[in-house]
Structure formats: C-alpha cells, structure tokens
Coordinates of C-alpha atoms and ligand atoms in Angstrom, one line a residue:
M1 CA 63.6 58.0 55.3
A2 CA 61.4 59.5 58.0
A3 CA 62.6 58.8 61.5
A4 CA 60.1 56.0 62.0
G5 CA 61.1 54.4 58.7
V6 CA 57.5 53.8 57.6
R7 CA 56.1 56.2 55.1
E8 CA 53.1 58.2 56.0
R9 CA 49.8 57.5 54.2
F10 CA 46.6 59.3 53.5
G11 CA 43.8 57.9 55.6
S12 CA 41.1 57.8 52.9
R13 CA 40.5 58.2 49.2
A14 CA 38.5 61.4 49.8
G15 CA 41.4 62.7 51.9
F16 CA 43.9 62.3 49.0
L17 CA 41.5 63.7 46.4
L18 CA 40.6 66.7 48.5
A19 CA 44.3 67.3 49.3
A20 CA 45.3 67.1 45.7
A21 CA 42.3 69.2 44.6
G22 CA 43.2 71.6 47.5
S23 CA 46.7 72.0 46.0
A24 CA 45.2 72.7 42.6
V25 CA 42.4 75.0 43.7
G26 CA 43.9 78.3 44.9
L27 CA 44.7 81.8 44.0
G28 CA 45.3 80.5 40.4
N29 CA 41.6 79.7 40.0
M30 CA 40.2 82.8 41.6
W31 CA 42.7 85.4 40.8
R32 CA 44.7 84.4 37.8
F33 CA 42.0 82.5 35.8
P34 CA 39.4 85.3 35.6
Y35 CA 42.1 87.8 34.9
L36 CA 43.6 85.8 32.0
A37 CA 40.2 85.1 30.6
S38 CA 39.3 88.7 30.6
E39 CA 42.5 89.7 28.9
N40 CA 42.5 86.8 26.3
G41 CA 39.2 86.8 24.7
G42 CA 36.9 85.5 27.5
A43 CA 35.2 82.3 26.3
A44 CA 37.9 81.7 23.7
F45 CA 40.4 81.4 26.5
V46 CA 38.1 79.2 28.5
L47 CA 37.7 76.8 25.5
V48 CA 41.5 76.6 24.9
Y49 CA 42.0 76.1 28.6
V50 CA 39.7 73.1 28.6
V51 CA 41.5 71.6 25.6
L52 CA 44.8 72.0 27.3
T53 CA 43.6 70.6 30.6
L54 CA 42.7 67.4 28.8
L55 CA 45.7 67.3 26.6
L56 CA 48.4 68.4 29.0
G57 CA 46.9 68.6 32.5
I58 CA 45.5 65.1 33.0
P59 CA 48.4 63.2 31.4
L60 CA 50.9 65.2 33.4
L61 CA 49.0 64.8 36.6
L62 CA 49.2 61.1 35.9
A63 CA 52.9 61.2 35.2
E64 CA 53.4 62.8 38.7
F65 CA 51.0 60.4 40.4
A66 CA 52.7 57.4 38.8
I67 CA 56.2 58.5 39.6
G68 CA 55.4 59.5 43.2
R69 CA 53.5 56.3 44.0
R70 CA 56.2 54.2 42.4
G71 CA 59.1 56.0 44.0
Q72 CA 57.5 56.4 47.5
S73 CA 59.6 59.6 48.0
G74 CA 59.5 63.3 47.1
P75 CA 60.7 64.4 43.7
I76 CA 64.5 64.1 44.4
G77 CA 64.2 60.6 46.0
S78 CA 61.7 59.3 43.5
L79 CA 63.6 60.5 40.4
R80 CA 66.9 59.1 41.8
K81 CA 65.4 55.7 42.8
L82 CA 63.6 55.2 39.5
G83 CA 66.0 56.9 37.1
G84 CA 69.5 57.1 38.6
R85 CA 71.6 60.0 40.0
G86 CA 71.3 62.3 37.0
W87 CA 67.6 62.4 37.2
G88 CA 67.8 62.7 41.0
A89 CA 69.8 65.8 40.6
L90 CA 67.0 67.2 38.4
G91 CA 64.7 66.6 41.4
Y92 CA 66.3 69.5 43.2
L93 CA 64.9 71.8 40.5
F94 CA 61.4 70.9 41.6
V95 CA 62.1 71.5 45.3
L96 CA 63.6 74.8 44.4
V97 CA 60.7 75.9 42.3
G98 CA 58.2 74.8 45.0
G99 CA 60.1 77.0 47.5
V100 CA 60.1 80.0 45.1
I101 CA 56.4 79.7 44.4
L102 CA 55.6 79.5 48.1
A103 CA 57.7 82.6 48.8
Y104 CA 55.6 84.9 46.7
Y105 CA 52.3 83.0 46.8
S106 CA 52.2 83.4 50.6
V107 CA 52.5 87.1 50.1
I108 CA 49.4 87.3 48.0
A109 CA 47.7 84.9 50.4
G110 CA 48.5 87.4 53.1
W111 CA 46.7 90.2 51.2
T112 CA 43.6 88.0 51.1
V113 CA 43.6 87.6 54.8
R114 CA 44.2 91.3 55.3
Y115 CA 41.2 92.2 53.0
G116 CA 39.1 89.6 54.8
L117 CA 39.9 91.1 58.2
E118 CA 39.1 94.6 56.8
A119 CA 35.7 93.4 55.7
L120 CA 35.0 92.1 59.2
L121 CA 36.4 95.0 61.2
T122 CA 36.4 98.3 59.2
G123 CA 34.8 97.8 55.8
F124 CA 36.6 98.3 52.5
A125 CA 38.5 101.4 51.7
P126 CA 36.8 103.6 49.1
S127 CA 39.9 104.4 47.1
S128 CA 40.9 100.9 46.3
A129 CA 44.0 101.5 44.2
E130 CA 45.7 103.6 46.9
H131 CA 44.6 101.1 49.5
F132 CA 46.1 98.2 47.6
A133 CA 49.4 100.1 47.4
E134 CA 49.4 100.2 51.2
V135 CA 48.3 96.6 51.6
S136 CA 51.0 95.3 49.2
S137 CA 54.0 97.2 50.7
G138 CA 56.0 97.7 53.8
A139 CA 55.7 96.1 57.2
D140 CA 52.0 95.2 56.8
A141 CA 52.6 93.1 53.8
V142 CA 55.5 91.3 55.5
A143 CA 53.5 90.7 58.6
F144 CA 50.6 89.0 56.8
H145 CA 53.0 87.0 54.8
V146 CA 54.8 85.8 57.9
A147 CA 51.4 84.9 59.6
F148 CA 50.3 82.9 56.5
M149 CA 53.6 81.0 56.4
A150 CA 53.2 80.3 60.2
A151 CA 49.7 78.8 59.6
T152 CA 51.1 76.7 56.7
V153 CA 53.9 75.3 58.8
L154 CA 51.5 74.5 61.6
I155 CA 49.4 72.3 59.3
V156 CA 52.3 70.6 57.7
V157 CA 53.9 69.8 61.0
G158 CA 50.7 67.9 61.8
G159 CA 51.6 65.3 59.1
V160 CA 50.0 63.9 56.0
K161 CA 47.0 62.5 57.8
G162 CA 46.7 64.6 60.9
G163 CA 47.6 67.9 59.2
I164 CA 47.2 68.1 55.4
E165 CA 44.4 65.6 55.0
R166 CA 42.4 66.9 58.0
A167 CA 42.7 70.5 56.9
S168 CA 41.6 69.6 53.3
L169 CA 38.6 67.6 54.4
V170 CA 37.3 70.6 56.3
M171 CA 38.4 73.5 54.1
M172 CA 37.6 72.3 50.6
P173 CA 33.9 71.5 51.1
M174 CA 33.6 75.0 52.9
L175 CA 35.2 76.6 49.9
F176 CA 32.9 74.9 47.3
V177 CA 29.8 75.8 49.2
M178 CA 30.8 79.5 49.7
L179 CA 31.9 79.9 46.1
V180 CA 28.7 78.6 44.7
G181 CA 26.8 80.9 47.1
L182 CA 28.8 83.9 45.8
A183 CA 28.2 83.0 42.2
V184 CA 24.4 82.8 42.8
W185 CA 24.6 86.2 44.5
A186 CA 26.5 87.6 41.5
A187 CA 23.7 86.4 39.2
T188 CA 21.4 88.9 40.9
L189 CA 23.6 91.9 40.0
D190 CA 22.4 94.4 37.4
G191 CA 25.3 94.0 35.1
A192 CA 25.5 90.2 35.4
G193 CA 24.3 89.7 31.8
A194 CA 27.0 91.9 30.3
G195 CA 29.6 90.1 32.4
Y196 CA 28.4 86.7 31.3
A197 CA 28.4 87.8 27.7
V198 CA 32.0 88.7 27.7
Y199 CA 32.9 85.6 29.7
L200 CA 30.9 83.1 27.7
Q201 CA 30.6 84.3 24.1
P202 CA 33.6 83.0 22.3
K203 CA 35.3 85.4 19.9
F204 CA 36.7 82.7 17.7
A205 CA 39.3 85.0 16.1
E206 CA 41.0 85.0 19.4
I207 CA 41.5 81.2 19.4
M208 CA 43.9 81.6 16.5
H209 CA 46.1 83.8 18.5
P210 CA 49.2 82.0 19.8
D211 CA 49.4 84.1 22.9
V212 CA 46.0 82.8 24.0
W213 CA 47.4 79.3 23.8
R214 CA 50.6 80.2 25.6
A215 CA 48.7 81.9 28.4
A216 CA 46.3 79.0 28.7
A217 CA 49.1 76.4 28.8
S218 CA 51.0 78.1 31.6
Q219 CA 47.8 78.6 33.5
A220 CA 47.0 74.9 33.2
F221 CA 50.4 74.1 34.7
F222 CA 50.0 76.6 37.5
S223 CA 46.5 75.8 38.3
L224 CA 47.0 72.1 38.4
S225 CA 50.1 72.5 40.5
L226 CA 52.1 70.7 37.8
G227 CA 55.8 70.7 37.1
M228 CA 57.1 71.1 40.7
G229 CA 56.5 67.7 42.2
G230 CA 53.6 68.6 44.5
M231 CA 51.3 66.1 43.0
L232 CA 54.2 63.6 42.9
T233 CA 54.8 64.0 46.6
F234 CA 51.1 63.6 47.5
A235 CA 51.0 60.4 45.4
S236 CA 54.0 59.1 47.3
Y237 CA 51.6 58.7 50.3
L238 CA 49.2 56.4 48.4
S239 CA 48.9 52.7 48.3
R240 CA 48.7 50.7 45.1
D241 CA 44.9 50.1 45.2
Q242 CA 44.1 53.7 44.2
N243 CA 42.7 54.3 40.8
L244 CA 45.1 56.9 39.5
P245 CA 43.5 57.8 36.1
E246 CA 40.2 58.3 37.7
S247 CA 41.7 60.4 40.5
A248 CA 43.6 62.6 38.0
T249 CA 40.3 63.2 36.1
V250 CA 38.5 64.1 39.3
V251 CA 41.2 66.6 40.4
A252 CA 41.4 68.2 37.0
F253 CA 37.6 68.5 36.7
T254 CA 37.3 70.0 40.2
D255 CA 40.0 72.5 39.5
F256 CA 38.4 73.6 36.3
S257 CA 35.0 73.8 37.9
V258 CA 36.2 76.1 40.6
A259 CA 38.0 78.3 38.1
F260 CA 34.9 78.4 35.9
V261 CA 32.6 79.3 38.8
A262 CA 35.1 81.9 39.9
G263 CA 34.6 83.5 36.5
L264 CA 30.8 83.4 36.9
L265 CA 31.4 85.5 40.0
V266 CA 34.2 87.9 39.0
F267 CA 32.8 88.9 35.5
P268 CA 29.4 90.0 36.7
V269 CA 31.0 92.0 39.6
I270 CA 33.4 93.7 37.2
Y271 CA 30.8 94.6 34.6
S272 CA 28.2 95.7 37.1
F273 CA 30.6 98.3 38.4
A274 CA 32.3 99.1 35.1
L275 CA 35.7 98.1 36.4
Q276 CA 37.1 96.6 33.2
D277 CA 39.8 99.3 33.1
A278 CA 40.9 98.6 36.6
V279 CA 41.4 95.0 35.7
S280 CA 43.6 95.6 32.7
A281 CA 45.6 98.3 34.4
S282 CA 47.6 96.1 36.7
T283 CA 48.4 92.4 36.4
I284 CA 49.0 91.5 40.0
G285 CA 46.6 93.9 41.6
A286 CA 43.7 93.5 39.2
L287 CA 41.4 91.6 41.4
F288 CA 42.6 93.2 44.6
I289 CA 41.7 96.6 43.3
A290 CA 38.7 96.0 41.1
V291 CA 36.8 93.6 43.3
P292 CA 37.2 95.4 46.6
S293 CA 36.1 98.7 45.0
A294 CA 32.9 97.0 44.0
F295 CA 32.4 95.7 47.5
A296 CA 33.1 99.2 48.9
A297 CA 30.4 100.6 46.7
M298 CA 27.9 98.1 48.0
G299 CA 28.0 99.1 51.7
A300 CA 26.9 96.6 54.2
V301 CA 26.1 93.9 51.7
G302 CA 29.6 94.4 50.2
R303 CA 31.1 93.8 53.6
V304 CA 29.4 90.4 54.0
V305 CA 30.0 89.3 50.5
G306 CA 33.5 90.6 50.6
L307 CA 34.2 88.7 53.8
V308 CA 33.0 85.4 52.2
F309 CA 34.9 86.2 49.0
F310 CA 38.3 86.7 50.7
L311 CA 37.6 83.8 53.0
V312 CA 37.2 81.6 49.9
L313 CA 40.5 83.0 48.5
A314 CA 42.3 82.4 51.8
L315 CA 41.0 78.8 52.1
G316 CA 42.0 78.1 48.5
A317 CA 45.4 79.6 49.2
I318 CA 46.2 77.7 52.3
T319 CA 45.4 74.3 50.9
S320 CA 47.8 75.2 48.1
T321 CA 50.6 76.5 50.4
I322 CA 50.6 73.3 52.4
S323 CA 51.2 71.3 49.3
L324 CA 54.1 73.6 48.3
L325 CA 55.7 73.4 51.7
E326 CA 55.1 69.7 51.8
V327 CA 57.3 69.2 48.7
V328 CA 60.2 70.9 50.4
T329 CA 59.5 69.3 53.8
A330 CA 59.2 65.8 52.4
S331 CA 62.4 66.2 50.5
A332 CA 64.3 67.4 53.6
M333 CA 62.9 64.4 55.5
D334 CA 63.8 61.9 52.7
E335 CA 67.2 63.3 51.9
Y336 CA 68.5 64.3 55.3
G337 CA 66.6 62.2 57.7
L338 CA 65.1 65.2 59.5
S339 CA 62.0 64.8 61.6
R340 CA 58.9 66.3 60.0
R341 CA 58.8 69.1 62.6
R342 CA 62.3 70.1 62.0
A343 CA 62.1 69.9 58.2
A344 CA 58.9 71.9 58.1
L345 CA 60.2 74.6 60.5
L346 CA 63.5 74.9 58.6
A347 CA 62.0 75.0 55.2
G348 CA 59.2 77.3 56.4
T349 CA 61.7 79.8 57.9
A350 CA 63.9 79.9 54.9
I351 CA 61.0 80.4 52.5
T352 CA 59.5 83.1 54.8
L353 CA 62.7 85.0 54.6
V354 CA 62.9 84.8 50.8
G355 CA 59.3 86.0 50.7
V356 CA 60.1 89.2 52.4
V357 CA 61.5 90.5 49.1
P358 CA 58.3 90.1 47.0
A359 CA 56.3 91.3 50.1
L360 CA 58.1 94.6 49.9
D361 CA 58.0 94.9 46.1
T362 CA 55.2 93.9 43.9
D363 CA 57.4 94.2 40.8
V364 CA 59.6 91.4 42.1
L365 CA 56.5 89.4 42.9
G366 CA 55.2 89.8 39.4
L367 CA 58.6 88.8 37.9
M368 CA 58.7 85.7 40.1
D369 CA 55.2 84.7 39.0
K370 CA 56.2 85.2 35.4
V371 CA 59.4 83.2 35.5
V372 CA 57.8 80.4 37.5
G373 CA 54.6 80.3 35.4
E374 CA 56.1 80.8 32.0
L375 CA 59.4 78.9 32.3
L376 CA 60.1 76.8 35.4
L377 CA 56.8 74.9 35.7
L378 CA 56.8 74.2 32.0
A379 CA 60.4 73.0 32.1
G380 CA 59.6 70.8 35.1
G381 CA 56.6 69.4 33.2
L382 CA 58.8 68.6 30.2
V383 CA 61.3 66.8 32.4
L384 CA 58.5 64.8 34.0
A385 CA 56.8 63.9 30.7
V386 CA 60.0 62.7 29.2
F387 CA 60.9 60.8 32.3
A388 CA 57.5 59.1 32.7
G389 CA 56.8 58.6 29.0
W390 CA 60.3 57.5 27.8
R391 CA 62.7 56.6 30.6
L392 CA 60.2 54.9 32.9
R393 CA 57.6 53.8 30.4
G394 CA 57.0 50.3 31.6
P395 CA 56.7 51.0 35.3
V396 CA 54.5 54.0 34.6
R397 CA 52.1 51.8 32.6
E398 CA 52.0 49.3 35.5
E399 CA 51.3 52.1 38.0
L400 CA 48.4 53.5 35.8
L401 CA 46.9 50.0 35.5
A402 CA 47.3 49.0 39.1
G403 CA 44.1 49.9 41.0
A404 CA 42.3 51.1 37.9
S405 CA 38.9 50.0 37.0
P406 CA 38.3 48.2 33.6
F407 CA 37.1 51.4 32.0
W408 CA 40.2 53.3 33.0
R409 CA 42.5 50.4 32.1
R410 CA 41.2 50.8 28.6
Q411 CA 42.2 54.5 28.5
V412 CA 45.8 53.9 29.6
P413 CA 47.3 53.2 26.2
W414 CA 46.2 56.4 24.7
I415 CA 47.0 58.4 27.8
L416 CA 50.6 57.1 27.5
L417 CA 50.7 58.0 23.8
V418 CA 49.6 61.6 24.6
L419 CA 52.2 61.7 27.4
R420 CA 55.0 60.5 25.2
F421 CA 54.4 62.6 22.1
V422 CA 51.8 65.3 22.5
V423 CA 52.7 66.7 25.9
P424 CA 56.5 67.1 25.2
A425 CA 55.8 68.6 21.8
I426 CA 53.3 71.2 23.0
V427 CA 55.3 72.1 26.1
A428 CA 58.5 72.4 24.1
V429 CA 56.8 74.8 21.6
V430 CA 55.3 76.9 24.4
L431 CA 58.6 77.0 26.2
F432 CA 60.4 78.1 23.1
F433 CA 58.0 81.0 22.5
S434 CA 58.0 82.0 26.2
L435 CA 61.7 82.0 26.6
R436 CA 62.4 85.2 24.8
G437 CA 59.6 87.2 26.3
T438 CA 60.4 86.0 29.8
L439 CA 64.1 86.6 29.5
A440 CA 63.4 90.1 28.1
A441 CA 61.2 90.8 31.2
V442 CA 64.0 89.7 33.5
A443 CA 66.6 91.8 31.6
E444 CA 64.3 94.8 31.7
F445 CA 63.8 94.3 35.5
A446 CA 67.6 94.0 36.0
A447 CA 68.2 97.2 34.0
G448 CA 66.0 99.0 36.5
Ligands
LIG1 N1 47.6 75.4 41.9 C1 47.7 76.5 42.8 C2 46.7 77.6 42.4 O1 46.1 77.5 41.4 C3 49.1 77.1 42.9 C4 50.2 76.1 42.9 C5 51.1 76.1 41.9 C6 50.3 75.3 44.0 C7 52.1 75.1 41.9 C8 51.3 74.3 44.0 C9 52.2 74.3 43.0 O2 46.5 78.5 43.1

C-alpha cells in the first residue's frame, strides 16, 4: 500500500481515457505501424490489423481493465490478491517486461527529441543515413535517453492525477491536432497519390500470408500496450462507476485512428521522395533515415514540418513512457511500501542504466524490440486472457457489467466468449510460430 493507505484515483473520465490512449499511442503508431504496413502489403496489413484489434485488442484491454480495477493494485498485487501466490509470481513477469520496454523505448524517444532540436536549431543533415548513425550511437544517444527518462520520472513523481493525468490532458489533444495538420499537408505533396495507392489498395494475396497475421498480432499488442500490465495498472486507479467496455473501445479506436493517420502522412512523404528503399533497408532506422531526408530536401518548409513531426513523436512517446514507468513504480509502492517519489526514482534510475546498452548499440535495441514484441507481450497476454477468462471468470464478468450502459451490458457475454476461446487460441498459435524465429535471432546475435 502507498504510504497514505488510500489508493490514488484519476480525477475525471477524460483523464483516464487520455492517459490510457496516451499509453497506447506512441512510437508504435507512428514508427512501427507505417513501417510494418509498407513491408507487409500495405492495405492488406491495415485490414488484418483492424480485425485483430477487434478480436484480440479490445477483449485483452478489457481483461486488463477488469483485473486492475478489481485488484486495486499493480499486476503483481492484483494477480496475487485475485488468484493466489502462483499467479502473483507471474505478475513479476509484467513488471520486468515493462522495464525492458522502457529501457529501449526511451532511447528511440531520445532520438525523436534530438531530431526535433535539430529542426529547430540547425536544420536536417543532408546525408540522413550517416547522420542517423551518429544520432543512434555514442554519448549523444545516451544523453538524450537519460534526458527522456528524467522527464518521464518527473511526471510520474507528480502522481496519477497531478502528473500522469495532467500531462495526458494537455499532450494528447496537442498530438491529435498536429498529426491531422501534418496529414493534410502531406496530401498536398506531388507523390501523395502514389503513396496512398500503396497504403490503401489491398493486395489480397498478402492477406493469406501467415507472416502478415503474425506481424499484425504483435503490433496490436505493442500498440495497445497489452501484455505488460500497463492498462491493468491504470485501471487500478478507477472507481466502479466507469464503463469499461466503452472505454476499451474508445482507447482501441483512438489508437488505430492515430496509426492510420500516421500512415496517411508517412506514405505520401516516402513516395514523393522515392524513399521506399531507405525504408526497407533498416528496420529500426527506417523512419529516422527516410523521413528526415525528405525534410532535408524541402528546405525551410521541411524544417517547420519536421519540427512538428518530431514533436508529435516525442509527445506520443512520453505519454507511453510514463505508463511503462508507472507499472514498475506502482508495483514497487504496492509491494515494498515505498513512497511514490522513491519508487519512481529507483525504478527510473535502474531502467536508465539498462537503457545505456541499447543506446550504444542499435542491434541490441532491435533484438530487445523483437523479443518483447514477438514473445514477451504475447506471453503476457496469454497469461492475462487465461486468468481473466478462466480463473477469474465470474468476477471479470461482474467488473465488465458494473458501470456499463445497457448497450454495453448486452455485449459482455460474447466479449467473454472471445476472451476465453478466441484470444488464447490465436495468441498461442502466433506464439508458437514466432518462437523459432525469435530464438534463432537471439542465437544469431549471441553468436556474434
Ligand atoms: N503502446 C506504445 C506505442 O505504441 C508502446 C508501449 C508498449 C507502451 C507497451 C506501453 C507498453 O508506442
């Protein structure tokens, strides 16, 4: 329990929704989603992604919301209280995964701040690939990572209402407005039509490809912040009058909309400047090389647009990093009775140190992202689906009904069916097929 013994609460429904949407909306939407879409058949990927958001995303969001609000603790405390010590031990997995994601995510977030400052102060470097190599290595990368972590700690120390909620209420609307502005600007580019065509014309043959489904499933987890207890922790600050099914739908819809609009921005930019090859050349760097080189070619306009673009990325990132740090912070508070300030500082320092490794080596960063995205989040999601759908079925149903409007109450039975049967089945299959590839990547990395 926190020192005062009374659990913190969000101050408003909008505060909770924007904080949860803030966790979901982030680098995943603007950096990973357009990249995956361009590599996996454009519109085919988008379609599969929508299907999986409905089939996996919303039910799992609800599992996390229901467990968190019922348990009134972070993942460790909630699983232990509701399921016993064995399940509680599994809760540590979530906290660990949250910390690992934060360690490398903050490194990428640091790059976005660096590019934003360059737009403001010096303009974009003409040779983007070489410049990205500088940005993503050495002391510079470490410094921006440390600064980003410091900003994250500062917000989380402010508390649920005074820090996280307040930041989300200001930052998320800014992000939406700027992103739409950018997409409108992108529509005026010469190659916009070609970009839209690739993004929006489905090549149906691609839909049959299992890899497209695998990529879309892991992206749905990452983008909705599922499988690491972040949404669970936020829901532990809710009272019982909140309509959970409606909230989950709003969060998933917002997250998808931002990803979709990010595609409407990135595809025209890439096709106007014929940067397709730069995108497929490097996973992690794709957007950090291709997009800035387009801005560099545009002169003064590029600096303004680039500044807004990287500001949007940085805002998306910080509303996500606060949710990641909050999982670890809340767990340290719940489990060890630390004050919020102490817990956030300790967790933040430890994670900052771990992040130095991916800051110095983008191969490590890529590997961490792969292991997290393809294995750990999916495994966490499987645990949560089984826990909520089987072990805690009755209480979860009660939580979903409590506070729900009549319309949403009618949806609860089939949501539960999907959670019990469809989600574990799909996630298990995807995990099975990811396991070999991911372990092979780890082995290859270890071999040098
Ligand atoms: N959902 C965030 C994004 O899309 C990343 C994230 C993953 C945040 C997992 C929290 C937990 O950028």
